[in-house]
Short mmCIF file of C-alpha atoms and ligand atoms in Angstrom, two decimals:
data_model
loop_
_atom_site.label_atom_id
_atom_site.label_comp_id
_atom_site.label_asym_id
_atom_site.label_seq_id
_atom_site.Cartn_x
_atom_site.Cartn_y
_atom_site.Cartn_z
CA UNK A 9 -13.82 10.20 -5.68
CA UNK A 10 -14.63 10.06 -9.18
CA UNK A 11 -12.72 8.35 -11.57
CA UNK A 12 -12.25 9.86 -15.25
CA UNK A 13 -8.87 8.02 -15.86
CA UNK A 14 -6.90 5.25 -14.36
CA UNK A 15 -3.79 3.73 -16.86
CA UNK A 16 -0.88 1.22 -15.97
CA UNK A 17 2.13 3.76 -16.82
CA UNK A 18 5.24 1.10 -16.20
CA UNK A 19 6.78 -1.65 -14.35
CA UNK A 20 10.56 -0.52 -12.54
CA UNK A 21 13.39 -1.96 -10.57
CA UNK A 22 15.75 0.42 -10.51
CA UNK A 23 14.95 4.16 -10.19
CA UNK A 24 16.17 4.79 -13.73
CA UNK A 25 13.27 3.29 -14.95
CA UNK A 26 10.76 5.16 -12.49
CA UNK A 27 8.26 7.51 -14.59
CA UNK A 28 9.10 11.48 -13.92
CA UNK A 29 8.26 12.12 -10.15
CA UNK A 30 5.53 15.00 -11.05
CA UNK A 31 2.44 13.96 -9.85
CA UNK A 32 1.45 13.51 -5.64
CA UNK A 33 2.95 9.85 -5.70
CA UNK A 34 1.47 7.11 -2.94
CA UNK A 35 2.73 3.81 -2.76
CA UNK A 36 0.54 1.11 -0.88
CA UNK A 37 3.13 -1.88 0.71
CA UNK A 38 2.19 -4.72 3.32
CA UNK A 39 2.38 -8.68 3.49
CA UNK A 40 2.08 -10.50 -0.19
CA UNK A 41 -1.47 -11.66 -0.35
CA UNK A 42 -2.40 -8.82 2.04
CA UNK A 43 -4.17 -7.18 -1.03
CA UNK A 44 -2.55 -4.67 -2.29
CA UNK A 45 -3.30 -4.78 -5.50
CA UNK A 46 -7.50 -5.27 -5.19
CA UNK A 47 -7.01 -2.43 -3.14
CA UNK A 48 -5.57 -0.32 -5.96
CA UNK A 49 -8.18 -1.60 -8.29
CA UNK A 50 -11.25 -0.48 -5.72
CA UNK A 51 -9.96 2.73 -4.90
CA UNK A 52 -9.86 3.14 -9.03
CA UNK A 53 -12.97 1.32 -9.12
CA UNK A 54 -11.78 -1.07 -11.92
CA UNK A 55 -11.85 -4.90 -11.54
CA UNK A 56 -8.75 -5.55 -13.49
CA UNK A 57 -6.07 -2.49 -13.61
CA UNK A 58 -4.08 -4.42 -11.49
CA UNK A 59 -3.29 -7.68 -11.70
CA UNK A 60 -4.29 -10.25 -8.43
CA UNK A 61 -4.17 -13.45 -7.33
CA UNK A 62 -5.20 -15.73 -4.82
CA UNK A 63 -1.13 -17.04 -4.84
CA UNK A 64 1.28 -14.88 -2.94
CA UNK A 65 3.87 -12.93 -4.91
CA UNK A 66 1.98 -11.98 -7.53
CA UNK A 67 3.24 -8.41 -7.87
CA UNK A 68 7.56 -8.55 -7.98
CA UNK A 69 8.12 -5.21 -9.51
CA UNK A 70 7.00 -1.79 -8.74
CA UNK A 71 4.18 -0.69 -10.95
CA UNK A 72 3.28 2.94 -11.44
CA UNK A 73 -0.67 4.02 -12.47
CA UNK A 74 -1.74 7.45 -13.23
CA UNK A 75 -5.06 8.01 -11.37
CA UNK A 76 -7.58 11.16 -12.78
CA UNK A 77 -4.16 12.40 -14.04
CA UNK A 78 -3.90 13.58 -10.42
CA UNK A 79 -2.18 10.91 -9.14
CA UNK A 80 0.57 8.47 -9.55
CA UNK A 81 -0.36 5.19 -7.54
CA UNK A 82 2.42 2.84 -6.97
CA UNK A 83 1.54 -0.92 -5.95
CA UNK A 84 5.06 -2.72 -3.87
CA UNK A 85 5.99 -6.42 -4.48
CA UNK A 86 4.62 -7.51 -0.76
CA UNK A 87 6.95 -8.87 1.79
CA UNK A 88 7.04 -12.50 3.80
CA UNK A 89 5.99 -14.58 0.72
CA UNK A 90 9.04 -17.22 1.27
CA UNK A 91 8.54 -19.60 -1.99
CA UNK A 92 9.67 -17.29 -4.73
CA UNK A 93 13.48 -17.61 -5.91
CA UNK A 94 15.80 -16.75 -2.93
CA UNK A 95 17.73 -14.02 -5.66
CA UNK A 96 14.52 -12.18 -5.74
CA UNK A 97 13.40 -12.91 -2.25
CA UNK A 98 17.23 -11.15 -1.22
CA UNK A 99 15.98 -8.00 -3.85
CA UNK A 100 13.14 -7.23 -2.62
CA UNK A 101 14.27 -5.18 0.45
CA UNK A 102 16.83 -3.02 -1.59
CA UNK A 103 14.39 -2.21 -4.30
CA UNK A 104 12.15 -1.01 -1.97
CA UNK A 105 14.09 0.79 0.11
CA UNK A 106 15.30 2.75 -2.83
CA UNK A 107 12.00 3.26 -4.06
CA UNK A 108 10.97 4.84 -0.55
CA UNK A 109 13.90 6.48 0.14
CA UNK A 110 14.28 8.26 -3.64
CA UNK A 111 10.73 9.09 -4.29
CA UNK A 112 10.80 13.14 -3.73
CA UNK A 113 7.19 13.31 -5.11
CA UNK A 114 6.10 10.16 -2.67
CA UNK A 115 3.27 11.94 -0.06
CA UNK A 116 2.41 8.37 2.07
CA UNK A 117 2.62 4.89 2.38
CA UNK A 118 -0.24 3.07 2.82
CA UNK A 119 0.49 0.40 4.52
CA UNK A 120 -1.82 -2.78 4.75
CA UNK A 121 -2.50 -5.50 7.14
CA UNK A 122 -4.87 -8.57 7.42
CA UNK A 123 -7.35 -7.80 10.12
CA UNK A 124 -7.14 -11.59 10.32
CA UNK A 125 -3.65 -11.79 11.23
CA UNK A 126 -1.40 -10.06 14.36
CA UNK A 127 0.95 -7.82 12.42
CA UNK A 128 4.50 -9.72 12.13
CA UNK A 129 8.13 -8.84 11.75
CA UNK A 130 8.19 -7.58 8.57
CA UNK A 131 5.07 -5.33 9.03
CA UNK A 132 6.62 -3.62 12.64
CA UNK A 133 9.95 -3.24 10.40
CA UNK A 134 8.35 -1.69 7.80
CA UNK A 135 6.23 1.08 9.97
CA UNK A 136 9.87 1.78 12.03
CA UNK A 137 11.51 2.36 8.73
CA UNK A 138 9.11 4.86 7.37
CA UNK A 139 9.38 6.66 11.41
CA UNK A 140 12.75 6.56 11.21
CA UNK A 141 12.68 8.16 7.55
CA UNK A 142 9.73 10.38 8.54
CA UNK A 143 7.77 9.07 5.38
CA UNK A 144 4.05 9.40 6.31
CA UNK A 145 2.22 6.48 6.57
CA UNK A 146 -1.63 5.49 6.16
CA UNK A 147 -2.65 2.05 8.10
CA UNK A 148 -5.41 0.29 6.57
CA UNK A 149 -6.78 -3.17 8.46
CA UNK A 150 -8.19 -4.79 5.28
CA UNK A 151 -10.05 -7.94 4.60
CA UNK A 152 -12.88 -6.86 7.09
CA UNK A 153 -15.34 -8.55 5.41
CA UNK A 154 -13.88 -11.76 6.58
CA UNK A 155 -14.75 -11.38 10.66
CA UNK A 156 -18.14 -10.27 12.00
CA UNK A 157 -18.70 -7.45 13.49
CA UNK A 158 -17.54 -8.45 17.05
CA UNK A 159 -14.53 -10.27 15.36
CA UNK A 160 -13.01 -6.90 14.10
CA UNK A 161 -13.89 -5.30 17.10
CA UNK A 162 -11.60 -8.05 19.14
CA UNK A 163 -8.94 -8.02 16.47
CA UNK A 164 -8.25 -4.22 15.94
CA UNK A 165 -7.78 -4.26 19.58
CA UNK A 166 -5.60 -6.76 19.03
CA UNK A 167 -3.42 -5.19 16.40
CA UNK A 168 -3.03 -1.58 18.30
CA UNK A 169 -1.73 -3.75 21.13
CA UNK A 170 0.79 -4.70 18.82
CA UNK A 171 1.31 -1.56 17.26
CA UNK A 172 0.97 0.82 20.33
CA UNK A 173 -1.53 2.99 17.95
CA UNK A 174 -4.65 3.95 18.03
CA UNK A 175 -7.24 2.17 15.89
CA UNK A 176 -9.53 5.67 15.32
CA UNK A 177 -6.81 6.35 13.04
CA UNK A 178 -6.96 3.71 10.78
CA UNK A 179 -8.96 2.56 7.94
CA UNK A 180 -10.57 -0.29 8.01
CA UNK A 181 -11.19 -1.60 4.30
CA UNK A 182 -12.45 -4.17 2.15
CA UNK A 183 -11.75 -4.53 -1.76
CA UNK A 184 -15.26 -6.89 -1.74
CA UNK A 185 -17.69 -4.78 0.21
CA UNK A 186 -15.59 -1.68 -0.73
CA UNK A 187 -16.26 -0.43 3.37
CA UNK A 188 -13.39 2.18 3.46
CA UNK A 189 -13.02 3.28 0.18
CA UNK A 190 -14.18 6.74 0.18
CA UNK A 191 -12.46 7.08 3.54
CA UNK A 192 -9.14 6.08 2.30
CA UNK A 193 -10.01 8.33 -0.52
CA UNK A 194 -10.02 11.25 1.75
CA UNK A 195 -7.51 10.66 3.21
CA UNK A 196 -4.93 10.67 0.19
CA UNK A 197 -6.77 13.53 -1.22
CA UNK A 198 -6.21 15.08 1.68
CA UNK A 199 -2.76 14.56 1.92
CA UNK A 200 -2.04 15.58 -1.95
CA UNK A 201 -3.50 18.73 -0.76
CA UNK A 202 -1.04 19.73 1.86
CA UNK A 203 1.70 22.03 1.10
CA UNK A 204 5.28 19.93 1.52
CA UNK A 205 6.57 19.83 5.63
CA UNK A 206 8.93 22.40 5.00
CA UNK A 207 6.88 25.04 3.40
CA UNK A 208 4.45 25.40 6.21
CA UNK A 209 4.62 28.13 8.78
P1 GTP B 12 1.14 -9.74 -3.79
O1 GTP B 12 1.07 -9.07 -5.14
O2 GTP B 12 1.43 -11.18 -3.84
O3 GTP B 12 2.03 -9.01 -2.83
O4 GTP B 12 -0.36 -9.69 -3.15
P2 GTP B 12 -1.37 -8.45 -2.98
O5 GTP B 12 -1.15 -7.84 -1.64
O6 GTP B 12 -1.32 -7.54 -4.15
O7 GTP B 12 -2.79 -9.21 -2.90
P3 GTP B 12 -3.95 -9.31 -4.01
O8 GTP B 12 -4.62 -7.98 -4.18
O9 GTP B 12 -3.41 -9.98 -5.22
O10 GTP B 12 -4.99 -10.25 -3.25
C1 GTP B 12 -4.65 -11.51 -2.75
C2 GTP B 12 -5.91 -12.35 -2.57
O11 GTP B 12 -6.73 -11.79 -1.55
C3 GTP B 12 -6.78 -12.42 -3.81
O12 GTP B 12 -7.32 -13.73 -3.89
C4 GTP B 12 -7.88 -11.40 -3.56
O13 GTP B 12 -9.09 -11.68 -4.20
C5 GTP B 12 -8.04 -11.51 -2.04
N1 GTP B 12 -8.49 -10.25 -1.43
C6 GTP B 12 -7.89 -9.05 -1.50
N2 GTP B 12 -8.55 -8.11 -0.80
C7 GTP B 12 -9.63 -8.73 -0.26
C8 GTP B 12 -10.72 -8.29 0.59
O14 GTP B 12 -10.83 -7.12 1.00
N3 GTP B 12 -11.64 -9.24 0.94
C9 GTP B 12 -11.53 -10.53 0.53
N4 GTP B 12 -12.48 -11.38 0.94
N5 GTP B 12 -10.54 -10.98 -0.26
C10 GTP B 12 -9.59 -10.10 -0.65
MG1 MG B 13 -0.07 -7.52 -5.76
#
């Protein structure tokens, strides 16, 4: 994908403060520190759209970027991160949850995990909750640049044991090497481009 445009548009809590719903909307959630937001920035290729950091909880509100005025891109607080203020820590899953739940023009969830790390908890309730609210979601192992070759191999394995999925299906990404990006790419295009579930035949 080409990119002609990619702007921060705002920071929300509450969905008063979300930016008018008119563009194909995907949100990408997962573990803090997972790396969300270098994601973000490699699928846009810039370095710095989004802000990182090497300390969990970097990101604590939801931030909205227009994309090749094409597409909104919305980058979640991350889950799991236990040091930040317990008020905010007891936040986070409402805010979400209203986010996902609200979001009419929201087309998936990409949803990251460490290839490092067996998913946890958090990550198993997060894919139930966007089953149970049949929100489409896109798994992306990230990090891969971390493990050889034979490493991922093991681990992916690993993680659709977990799961109960089926690896082919994922992406497997990394925001140094940028291995995944035009196949993640395709796969939101892709999904931008399909008519809404209840319009088809
Ligand atoms: P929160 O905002 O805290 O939820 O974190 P996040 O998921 O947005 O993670 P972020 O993108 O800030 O990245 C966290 C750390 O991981 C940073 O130090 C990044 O440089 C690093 N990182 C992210 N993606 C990759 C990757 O694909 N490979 C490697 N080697 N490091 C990565
Ligand atoms: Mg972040």
């Amino acid at each position: 994908m080409l990119i002609k445009s990619a702007e921060f548009v705002t920071s929300a809590a509450r969905p008063q403060q979300y930016p008018p719903g008119t563009l194909p909307e995907f949100a990408f959630a997962g573990r803090s520190n997972v790396g969300k937001s270098s994601l973000i920035n490699t699928l846009v290729s810039r370095k710095k759209l989004v802000l990182t950091s090497s300390t969990p909880g970097k990101t604590r509100l939801i931030n909205f970027f227009r994309v090749n005025e094409a597409f909104m891109f919305v980058d979640l607080p991350g889950y799991g991160y236990a040091r930040g203020p317990e008020t905010e820590r007891r936040q986070w899953k409402p805010m979400i949850e209203q986010y996902l739940s609200s979001r009419e023009n929201l087309m998936a969830v990409v949803v990251l995990l460490d290839i490092r790390r067996t998913p946890g908890t958090e990550d198993l309730q997060l894919l139930g909750w966007l089953d149970r609210h049949e929100i489409a979601s896109v798994l992306v192992v990230t990090k891969s640049d971390k493990l050889s070759k034979s490493s991922q191999a093991r681990q992916l394995e690993l993680i659709a044991g977990t799961l109960r999925a089926d690896p082919d299906d994922w992406v497997l990404f990394s925001s140094k090497s940028r291995q995944g990006r035009d196949a993640l790419w395709k796969r939101i295009a892709d999904l931008a481009a399909a008519p809404p579930e209840d319009e088809r035949a």
